[in-house]
mmCIF file of N, CA and C in Angstrom:
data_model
loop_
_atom_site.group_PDB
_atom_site.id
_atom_site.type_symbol
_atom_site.label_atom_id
_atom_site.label_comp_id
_atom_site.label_asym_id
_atom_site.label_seq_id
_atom_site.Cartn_x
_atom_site.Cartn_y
_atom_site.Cartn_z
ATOM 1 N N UNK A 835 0.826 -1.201 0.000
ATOM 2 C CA UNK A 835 0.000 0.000 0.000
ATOM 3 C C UNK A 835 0.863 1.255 0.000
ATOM 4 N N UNK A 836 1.920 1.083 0.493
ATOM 5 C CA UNK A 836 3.006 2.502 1.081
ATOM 6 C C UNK A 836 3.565 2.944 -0.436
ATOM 7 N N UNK A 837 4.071 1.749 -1.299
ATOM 8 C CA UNK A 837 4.524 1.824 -2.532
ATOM 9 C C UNK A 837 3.889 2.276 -3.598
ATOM 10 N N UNK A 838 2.823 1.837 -3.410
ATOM 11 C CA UNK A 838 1.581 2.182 -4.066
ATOM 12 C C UNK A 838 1.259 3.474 -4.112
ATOM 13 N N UNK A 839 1.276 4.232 -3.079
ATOM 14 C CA UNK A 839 0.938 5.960 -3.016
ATOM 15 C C UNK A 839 1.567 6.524 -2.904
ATOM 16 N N UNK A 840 3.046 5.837 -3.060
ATOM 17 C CA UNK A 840 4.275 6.704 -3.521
ATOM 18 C C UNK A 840 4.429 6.704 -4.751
ATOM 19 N N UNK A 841 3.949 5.678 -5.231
ATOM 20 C CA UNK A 841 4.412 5.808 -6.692
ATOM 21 C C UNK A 841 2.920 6.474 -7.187
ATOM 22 N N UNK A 842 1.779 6.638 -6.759
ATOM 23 C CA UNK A 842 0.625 7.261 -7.307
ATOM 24 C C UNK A 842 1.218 8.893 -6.807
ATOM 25 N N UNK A 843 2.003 9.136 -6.102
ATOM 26 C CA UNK A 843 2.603 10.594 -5.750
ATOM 27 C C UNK A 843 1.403 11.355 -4.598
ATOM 28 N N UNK A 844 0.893 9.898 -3.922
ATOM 29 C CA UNK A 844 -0.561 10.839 -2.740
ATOM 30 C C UNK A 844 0.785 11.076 -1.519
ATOM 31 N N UNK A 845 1.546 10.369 -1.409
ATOM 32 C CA UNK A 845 3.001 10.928 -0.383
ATOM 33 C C UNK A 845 4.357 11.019 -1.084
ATOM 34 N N UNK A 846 4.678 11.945 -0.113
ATOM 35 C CA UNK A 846 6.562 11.467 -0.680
ATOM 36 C C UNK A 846 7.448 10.485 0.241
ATOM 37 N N UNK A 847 8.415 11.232 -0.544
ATOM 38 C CA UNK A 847 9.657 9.999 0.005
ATOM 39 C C UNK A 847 9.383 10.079 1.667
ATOM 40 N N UNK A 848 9.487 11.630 2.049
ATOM 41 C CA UNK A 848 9.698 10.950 3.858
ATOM 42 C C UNK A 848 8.680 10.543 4.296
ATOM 43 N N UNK A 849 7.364 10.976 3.927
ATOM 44 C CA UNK A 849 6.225 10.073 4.521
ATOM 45 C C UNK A 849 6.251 8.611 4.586
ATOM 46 N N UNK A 850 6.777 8.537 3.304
ATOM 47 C CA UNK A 850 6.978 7.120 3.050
ATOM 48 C C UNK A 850 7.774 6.452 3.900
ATOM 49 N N UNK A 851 8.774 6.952 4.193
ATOM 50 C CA UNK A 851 9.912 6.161 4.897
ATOM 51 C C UNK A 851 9.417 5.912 6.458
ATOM 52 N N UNK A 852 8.947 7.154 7.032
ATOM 53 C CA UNK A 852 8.496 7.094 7.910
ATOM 54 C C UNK A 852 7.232 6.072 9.195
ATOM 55 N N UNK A 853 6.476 6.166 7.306
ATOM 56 C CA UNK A 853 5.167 5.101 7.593
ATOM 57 C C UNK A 853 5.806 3.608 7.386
ATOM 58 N N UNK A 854 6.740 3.837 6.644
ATOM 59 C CA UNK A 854 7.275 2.300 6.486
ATOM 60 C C UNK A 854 7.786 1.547 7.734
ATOM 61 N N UNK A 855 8.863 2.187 8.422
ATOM 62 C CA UNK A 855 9.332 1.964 9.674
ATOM 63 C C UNK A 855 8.614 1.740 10.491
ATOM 64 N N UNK A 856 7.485 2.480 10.666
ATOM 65 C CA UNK A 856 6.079 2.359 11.627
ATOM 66 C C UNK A 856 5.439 1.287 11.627
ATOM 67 N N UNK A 857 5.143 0.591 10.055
ATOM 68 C CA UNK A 857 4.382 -0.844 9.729
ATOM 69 C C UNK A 857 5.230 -1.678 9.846
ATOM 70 N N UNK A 858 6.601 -1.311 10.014
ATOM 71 C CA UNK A 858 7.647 -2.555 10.277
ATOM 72 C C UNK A 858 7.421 -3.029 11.415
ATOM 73 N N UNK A 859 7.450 -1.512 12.426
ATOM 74 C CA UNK A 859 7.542 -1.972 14.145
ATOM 75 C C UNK A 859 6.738 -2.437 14.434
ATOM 76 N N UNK A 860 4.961 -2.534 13.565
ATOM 77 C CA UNK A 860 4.019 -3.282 14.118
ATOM 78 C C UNK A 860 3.329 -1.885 14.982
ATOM 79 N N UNK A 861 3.370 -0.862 14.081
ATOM 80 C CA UNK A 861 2.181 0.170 14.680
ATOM 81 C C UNK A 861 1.175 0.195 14.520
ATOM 82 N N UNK A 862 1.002 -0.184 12.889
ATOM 83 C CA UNK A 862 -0.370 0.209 12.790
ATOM 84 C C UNK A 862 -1.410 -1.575 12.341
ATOM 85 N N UNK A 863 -2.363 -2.115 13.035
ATOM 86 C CA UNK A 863 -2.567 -3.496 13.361
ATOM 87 C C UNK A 863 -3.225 -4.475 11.763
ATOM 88 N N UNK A 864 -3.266 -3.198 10.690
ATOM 89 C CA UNK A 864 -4.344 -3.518 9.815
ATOM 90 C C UNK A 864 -3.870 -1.757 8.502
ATOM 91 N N UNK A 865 -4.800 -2.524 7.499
ATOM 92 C CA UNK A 865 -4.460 -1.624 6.364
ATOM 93 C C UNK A 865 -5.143 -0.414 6.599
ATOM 94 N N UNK A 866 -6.667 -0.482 7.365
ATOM 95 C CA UNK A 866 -7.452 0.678 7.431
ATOM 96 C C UNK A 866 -6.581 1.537 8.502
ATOM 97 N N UNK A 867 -5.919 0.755 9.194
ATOM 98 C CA UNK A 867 -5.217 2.026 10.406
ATOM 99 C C UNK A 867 -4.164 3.050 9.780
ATOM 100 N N UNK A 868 -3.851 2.032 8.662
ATOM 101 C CA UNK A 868 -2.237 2.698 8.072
ATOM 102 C C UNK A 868 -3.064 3.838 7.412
ATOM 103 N N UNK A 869 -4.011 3.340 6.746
ATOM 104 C CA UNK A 869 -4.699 4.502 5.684
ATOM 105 C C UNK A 869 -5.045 5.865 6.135
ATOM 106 N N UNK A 870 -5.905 5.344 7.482
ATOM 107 C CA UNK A 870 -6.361 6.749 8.295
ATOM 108 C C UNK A 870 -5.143 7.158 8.733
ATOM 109 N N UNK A 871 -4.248 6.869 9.036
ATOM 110 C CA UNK A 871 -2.458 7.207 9.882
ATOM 111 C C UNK A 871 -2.190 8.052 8.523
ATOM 112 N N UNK A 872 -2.069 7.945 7.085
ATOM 113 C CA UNK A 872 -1.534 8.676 5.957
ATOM 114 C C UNK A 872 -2.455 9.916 6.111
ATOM 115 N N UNK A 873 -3.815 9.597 5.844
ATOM 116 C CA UNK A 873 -4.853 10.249 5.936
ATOM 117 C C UNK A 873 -4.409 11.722 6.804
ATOM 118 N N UNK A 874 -4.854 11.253 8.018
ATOM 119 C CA UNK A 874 -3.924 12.368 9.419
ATOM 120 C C UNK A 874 -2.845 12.886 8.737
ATOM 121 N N UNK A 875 -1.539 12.627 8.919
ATOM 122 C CA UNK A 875 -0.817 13.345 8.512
ATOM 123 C C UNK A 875 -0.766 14.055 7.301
ATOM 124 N N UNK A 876 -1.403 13.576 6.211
ATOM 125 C CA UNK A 876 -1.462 14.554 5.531
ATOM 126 C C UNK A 876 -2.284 15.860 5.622
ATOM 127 N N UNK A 877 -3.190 15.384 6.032
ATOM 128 C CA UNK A 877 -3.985 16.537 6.818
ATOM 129 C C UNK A 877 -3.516 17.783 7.718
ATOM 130 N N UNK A 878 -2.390 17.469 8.533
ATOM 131 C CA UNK A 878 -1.842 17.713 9.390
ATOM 132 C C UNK A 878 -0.711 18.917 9.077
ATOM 133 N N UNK A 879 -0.489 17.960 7.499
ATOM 134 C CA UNK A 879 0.486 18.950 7.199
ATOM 135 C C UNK A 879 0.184 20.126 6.418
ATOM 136 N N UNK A 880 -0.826 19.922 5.839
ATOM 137 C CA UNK A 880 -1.621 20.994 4.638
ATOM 138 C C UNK A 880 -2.028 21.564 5.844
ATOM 139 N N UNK A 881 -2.837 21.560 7.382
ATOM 140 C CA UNK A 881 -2.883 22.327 7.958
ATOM 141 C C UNK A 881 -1.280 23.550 8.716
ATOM 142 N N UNK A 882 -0.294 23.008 8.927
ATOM 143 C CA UNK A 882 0.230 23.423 9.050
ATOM 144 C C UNK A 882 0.840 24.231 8.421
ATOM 145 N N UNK A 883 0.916 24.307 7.104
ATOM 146 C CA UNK A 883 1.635 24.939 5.449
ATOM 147 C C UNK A 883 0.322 25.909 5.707
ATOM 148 N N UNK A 884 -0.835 25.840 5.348
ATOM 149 C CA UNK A 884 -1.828 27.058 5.741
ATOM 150 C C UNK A 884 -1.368 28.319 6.190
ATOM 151 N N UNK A 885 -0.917 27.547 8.107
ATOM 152 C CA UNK A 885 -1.198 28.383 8.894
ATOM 153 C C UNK A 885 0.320 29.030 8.936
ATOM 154 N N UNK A 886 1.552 28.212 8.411
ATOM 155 C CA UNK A 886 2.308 29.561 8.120
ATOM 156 C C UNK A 886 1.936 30.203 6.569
ATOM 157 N N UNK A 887 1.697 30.259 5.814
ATOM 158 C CA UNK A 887 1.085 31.160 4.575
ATOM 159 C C UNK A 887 0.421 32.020 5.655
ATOM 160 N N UNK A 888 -0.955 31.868 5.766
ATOM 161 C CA UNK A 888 -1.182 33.409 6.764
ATOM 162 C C UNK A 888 -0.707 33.676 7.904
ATOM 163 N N UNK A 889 0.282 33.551 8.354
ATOM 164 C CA UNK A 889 1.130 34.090 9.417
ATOM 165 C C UNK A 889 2.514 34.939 8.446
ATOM 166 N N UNK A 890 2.613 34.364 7.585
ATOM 167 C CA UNK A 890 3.887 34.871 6.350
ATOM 168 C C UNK A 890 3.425 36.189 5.656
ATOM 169 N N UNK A 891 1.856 35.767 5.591
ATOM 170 C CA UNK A 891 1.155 37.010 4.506
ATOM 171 C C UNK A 891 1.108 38.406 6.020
ATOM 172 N N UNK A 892 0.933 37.961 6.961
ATOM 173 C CA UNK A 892 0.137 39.116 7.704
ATOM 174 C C UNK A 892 1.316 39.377 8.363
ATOM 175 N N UNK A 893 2.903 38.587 8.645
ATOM 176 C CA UNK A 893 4.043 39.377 8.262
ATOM 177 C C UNK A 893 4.042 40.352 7.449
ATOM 178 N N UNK A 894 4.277 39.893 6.204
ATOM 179 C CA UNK A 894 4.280 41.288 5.006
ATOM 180 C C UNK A 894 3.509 42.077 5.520
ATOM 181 N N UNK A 895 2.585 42.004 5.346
ATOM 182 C CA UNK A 895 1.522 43.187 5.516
ATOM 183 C C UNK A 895 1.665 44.087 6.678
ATOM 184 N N UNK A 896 2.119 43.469 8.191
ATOM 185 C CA UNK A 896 2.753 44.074 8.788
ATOM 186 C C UNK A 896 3.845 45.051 8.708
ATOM 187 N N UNK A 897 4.163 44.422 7.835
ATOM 188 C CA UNK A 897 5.763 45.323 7.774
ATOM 189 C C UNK A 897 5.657 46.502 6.490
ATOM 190 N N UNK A 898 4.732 46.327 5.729
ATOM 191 C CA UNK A 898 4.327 47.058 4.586
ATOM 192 C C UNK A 898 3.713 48.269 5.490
ATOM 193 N N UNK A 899 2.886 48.133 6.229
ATOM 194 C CA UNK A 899 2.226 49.180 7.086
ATOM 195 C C UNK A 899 3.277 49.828 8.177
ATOM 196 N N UNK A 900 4.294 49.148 8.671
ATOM 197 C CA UNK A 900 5.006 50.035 9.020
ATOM 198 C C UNK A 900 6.016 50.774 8.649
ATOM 199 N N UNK A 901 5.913 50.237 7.301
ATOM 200 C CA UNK A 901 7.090 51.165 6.417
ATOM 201 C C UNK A 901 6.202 52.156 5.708
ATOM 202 N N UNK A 902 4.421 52.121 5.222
ATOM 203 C CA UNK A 902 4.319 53.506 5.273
ATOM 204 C C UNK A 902 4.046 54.411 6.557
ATOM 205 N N UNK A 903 4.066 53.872 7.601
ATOM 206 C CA UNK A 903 3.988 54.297 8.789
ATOM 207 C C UNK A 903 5.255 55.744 8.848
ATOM 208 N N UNK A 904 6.612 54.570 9.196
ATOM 209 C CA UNK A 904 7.595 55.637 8.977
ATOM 210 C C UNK A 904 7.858 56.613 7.823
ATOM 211 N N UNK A 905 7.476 56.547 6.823
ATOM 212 C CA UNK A 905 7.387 57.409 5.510
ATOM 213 C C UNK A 905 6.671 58.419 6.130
ATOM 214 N N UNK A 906 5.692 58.024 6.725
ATOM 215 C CA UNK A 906 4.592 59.585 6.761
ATOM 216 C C UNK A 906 4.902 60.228 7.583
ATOM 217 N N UNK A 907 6.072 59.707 8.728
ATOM 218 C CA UNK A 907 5.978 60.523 9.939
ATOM 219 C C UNK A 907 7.439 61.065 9.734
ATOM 220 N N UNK A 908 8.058 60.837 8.957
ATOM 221 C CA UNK A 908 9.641 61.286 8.090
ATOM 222 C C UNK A 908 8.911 62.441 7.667
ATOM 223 N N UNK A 909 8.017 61.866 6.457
ATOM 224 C CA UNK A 909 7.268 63.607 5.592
ATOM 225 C C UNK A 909 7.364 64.494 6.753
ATOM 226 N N UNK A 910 5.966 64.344 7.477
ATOM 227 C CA UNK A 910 5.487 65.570 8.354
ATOM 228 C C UNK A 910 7.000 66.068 9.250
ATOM 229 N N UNK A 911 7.743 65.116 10.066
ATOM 230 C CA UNK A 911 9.378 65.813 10.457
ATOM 231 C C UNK A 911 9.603 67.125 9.343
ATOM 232 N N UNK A 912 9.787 66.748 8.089
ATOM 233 C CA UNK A 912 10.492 66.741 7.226
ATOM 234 C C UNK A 912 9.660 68.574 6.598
ATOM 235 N N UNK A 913 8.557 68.535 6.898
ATOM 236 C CA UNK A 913 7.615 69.731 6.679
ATOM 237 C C UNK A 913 7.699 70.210 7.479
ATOM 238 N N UNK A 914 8.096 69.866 9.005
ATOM 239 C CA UNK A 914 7.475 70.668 10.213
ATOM 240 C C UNK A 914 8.946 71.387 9.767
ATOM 241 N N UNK A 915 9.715 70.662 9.821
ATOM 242 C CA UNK A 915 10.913 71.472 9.426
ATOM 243 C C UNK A 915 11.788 72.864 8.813
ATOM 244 N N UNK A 916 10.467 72.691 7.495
ATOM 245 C CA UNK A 916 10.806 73.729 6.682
ATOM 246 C C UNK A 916 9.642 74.416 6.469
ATOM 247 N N UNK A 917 8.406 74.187 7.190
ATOM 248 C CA UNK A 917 7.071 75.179 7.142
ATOM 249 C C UNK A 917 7.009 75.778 8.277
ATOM 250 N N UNK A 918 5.825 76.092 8.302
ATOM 251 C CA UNK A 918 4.297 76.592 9.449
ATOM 252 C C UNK A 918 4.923 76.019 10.626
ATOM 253 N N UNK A 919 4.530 74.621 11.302
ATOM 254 C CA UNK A 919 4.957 73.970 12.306
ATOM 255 C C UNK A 919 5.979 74.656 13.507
ATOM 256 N N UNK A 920 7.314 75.400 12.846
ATOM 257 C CA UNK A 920 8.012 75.653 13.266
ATOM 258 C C UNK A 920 7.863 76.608 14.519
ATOM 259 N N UNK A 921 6.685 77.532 14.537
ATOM 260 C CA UNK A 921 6.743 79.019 15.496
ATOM 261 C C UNK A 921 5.993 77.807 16.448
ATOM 262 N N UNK A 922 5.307 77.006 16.255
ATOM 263 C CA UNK A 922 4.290 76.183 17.418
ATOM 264 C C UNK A 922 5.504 75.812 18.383
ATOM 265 N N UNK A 923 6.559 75.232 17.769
ATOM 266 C CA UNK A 923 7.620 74.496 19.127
ATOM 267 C C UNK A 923 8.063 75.501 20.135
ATOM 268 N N UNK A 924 8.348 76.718 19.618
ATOM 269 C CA UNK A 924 8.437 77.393 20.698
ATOM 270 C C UNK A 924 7.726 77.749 21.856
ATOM 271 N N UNK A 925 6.442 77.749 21.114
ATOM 272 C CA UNK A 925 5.441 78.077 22.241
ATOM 273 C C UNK A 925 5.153 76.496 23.182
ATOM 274 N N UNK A 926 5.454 75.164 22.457
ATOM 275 C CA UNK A 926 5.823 74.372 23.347
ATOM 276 C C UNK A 926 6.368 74.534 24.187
ATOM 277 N N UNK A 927 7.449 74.811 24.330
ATOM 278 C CA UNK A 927 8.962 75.040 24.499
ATOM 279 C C UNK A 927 8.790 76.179 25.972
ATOM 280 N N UNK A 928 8.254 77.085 25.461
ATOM 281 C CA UNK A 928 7.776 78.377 26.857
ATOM 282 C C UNK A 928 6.958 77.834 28.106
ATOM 283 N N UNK A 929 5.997 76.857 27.448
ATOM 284 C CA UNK A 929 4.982 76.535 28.030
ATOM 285 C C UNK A 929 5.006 75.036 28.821
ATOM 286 N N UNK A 930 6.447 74.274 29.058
ATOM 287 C CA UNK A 930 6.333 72.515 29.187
ATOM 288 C C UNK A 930 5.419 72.411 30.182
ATOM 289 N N UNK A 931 4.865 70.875 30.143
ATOM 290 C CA UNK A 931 3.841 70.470 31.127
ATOM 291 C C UNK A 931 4.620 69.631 31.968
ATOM 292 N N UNK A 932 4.458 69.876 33.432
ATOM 293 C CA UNK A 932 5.148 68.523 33.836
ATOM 294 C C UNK A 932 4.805 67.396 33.831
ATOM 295 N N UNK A 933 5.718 66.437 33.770
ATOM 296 C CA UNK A 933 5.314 64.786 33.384
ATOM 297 C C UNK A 933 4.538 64.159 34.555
ATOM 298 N N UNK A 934 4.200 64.677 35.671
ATOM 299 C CA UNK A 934 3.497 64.080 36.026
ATOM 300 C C UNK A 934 2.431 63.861 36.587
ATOM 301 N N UNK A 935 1.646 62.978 36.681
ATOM 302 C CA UNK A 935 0.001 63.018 36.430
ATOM 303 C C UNK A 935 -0.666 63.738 35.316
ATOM 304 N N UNK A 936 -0.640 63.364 33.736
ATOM 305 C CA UNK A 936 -0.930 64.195 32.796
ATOM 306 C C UNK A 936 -2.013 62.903 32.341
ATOM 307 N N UNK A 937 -3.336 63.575 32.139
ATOM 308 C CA UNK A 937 -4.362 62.607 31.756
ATOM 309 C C UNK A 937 -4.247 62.048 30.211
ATOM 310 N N UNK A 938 -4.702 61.200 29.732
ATOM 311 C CA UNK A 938 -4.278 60.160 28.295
ATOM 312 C C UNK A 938 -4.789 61.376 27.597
ATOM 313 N N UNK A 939 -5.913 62.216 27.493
ATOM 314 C CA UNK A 939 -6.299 63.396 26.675
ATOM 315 C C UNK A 939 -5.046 64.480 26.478
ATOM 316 N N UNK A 940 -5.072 64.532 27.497
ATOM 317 C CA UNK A 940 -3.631 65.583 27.700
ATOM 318 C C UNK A 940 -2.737 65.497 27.155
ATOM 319 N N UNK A 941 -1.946 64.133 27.245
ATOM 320 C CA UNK A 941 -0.682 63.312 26.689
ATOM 321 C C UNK A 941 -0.950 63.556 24.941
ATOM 322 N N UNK A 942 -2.342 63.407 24.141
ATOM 323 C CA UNK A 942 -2.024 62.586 23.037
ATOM 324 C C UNK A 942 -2.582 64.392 22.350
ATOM 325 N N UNK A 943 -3.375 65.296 23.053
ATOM 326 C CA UNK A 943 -3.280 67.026 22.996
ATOM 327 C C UNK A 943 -1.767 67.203 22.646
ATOM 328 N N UNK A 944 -0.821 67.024 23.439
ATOM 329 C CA UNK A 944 0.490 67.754 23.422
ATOM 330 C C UNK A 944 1.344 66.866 22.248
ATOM 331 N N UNK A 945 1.145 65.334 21.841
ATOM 332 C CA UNK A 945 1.765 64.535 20.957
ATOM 333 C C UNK A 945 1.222 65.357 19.715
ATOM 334 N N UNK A 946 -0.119 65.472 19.433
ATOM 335 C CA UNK A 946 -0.663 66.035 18.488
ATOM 336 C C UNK A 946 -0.098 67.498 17.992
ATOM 337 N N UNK A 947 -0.283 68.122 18.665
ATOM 338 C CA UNK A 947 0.836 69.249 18.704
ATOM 339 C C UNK A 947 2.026 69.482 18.303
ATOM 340 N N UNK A 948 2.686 68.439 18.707
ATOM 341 C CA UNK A 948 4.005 68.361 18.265
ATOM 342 C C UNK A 948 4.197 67.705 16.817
ATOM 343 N N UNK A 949 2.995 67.234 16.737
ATOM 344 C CA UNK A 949 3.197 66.299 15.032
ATOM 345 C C UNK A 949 2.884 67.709 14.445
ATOM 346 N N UNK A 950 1.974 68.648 14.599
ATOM 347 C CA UNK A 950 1.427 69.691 13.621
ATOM 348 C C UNK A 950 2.818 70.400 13.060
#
């Protein structure tokens, strides 16, 4: 049977070898066990090949989003630099808040600010 669905190409070589050794040692008691035993693992493995493909894809995509992430926040640096933006830091600058006890409104007010 092992030869058989190697040479029909339903496994490869290491499945093969693997399941072979197994029916040697007297694992599996009968042909239907071996079948469902191929069965499983192949299963097993197309699940696994899946689940890195979308773990691989939503890598990329991760990393695609944080590279326009940093692009946009380079631009705006990159404007605050040479525009408008510039007279606001000072008045940051006159005015600091102290760091502590500053409410999450407060915090992301003064981040905002500083991006303008």
């Amino acid at each position: 049977l092992l030869r058989k669905y190697r040479d029909q190409k339903k496994i490869d070589k290491h499945m093969y070898h693997e399941m072979y050794m197994k029916s040697k040692g007297n694992v599996y008691k009968n042909k239907r066990v071996l079948m469902e035993a191929i069965h499983k693992s192949k299963y097993e493995r197309a699940r696994e090949k899946s689940i890195a493909d979308q773990f691989e894809a939503r890598r990329g995509k991760n990393k695609a989003t944080r590279l326009r992430k940093i692009a946009r926040r380079e631009e705006r640096l990159a404007a605050g630099l040479n525009g408008e933006p510039a007279p606001a830091a000072p008045a940051a600058a006159a005015a600091p808040a102290p760091p502590a006890k500053q409410s999450r409104a407060a915090k992301h007010a003064a981040a905002a600010a500083l991006l303008r």
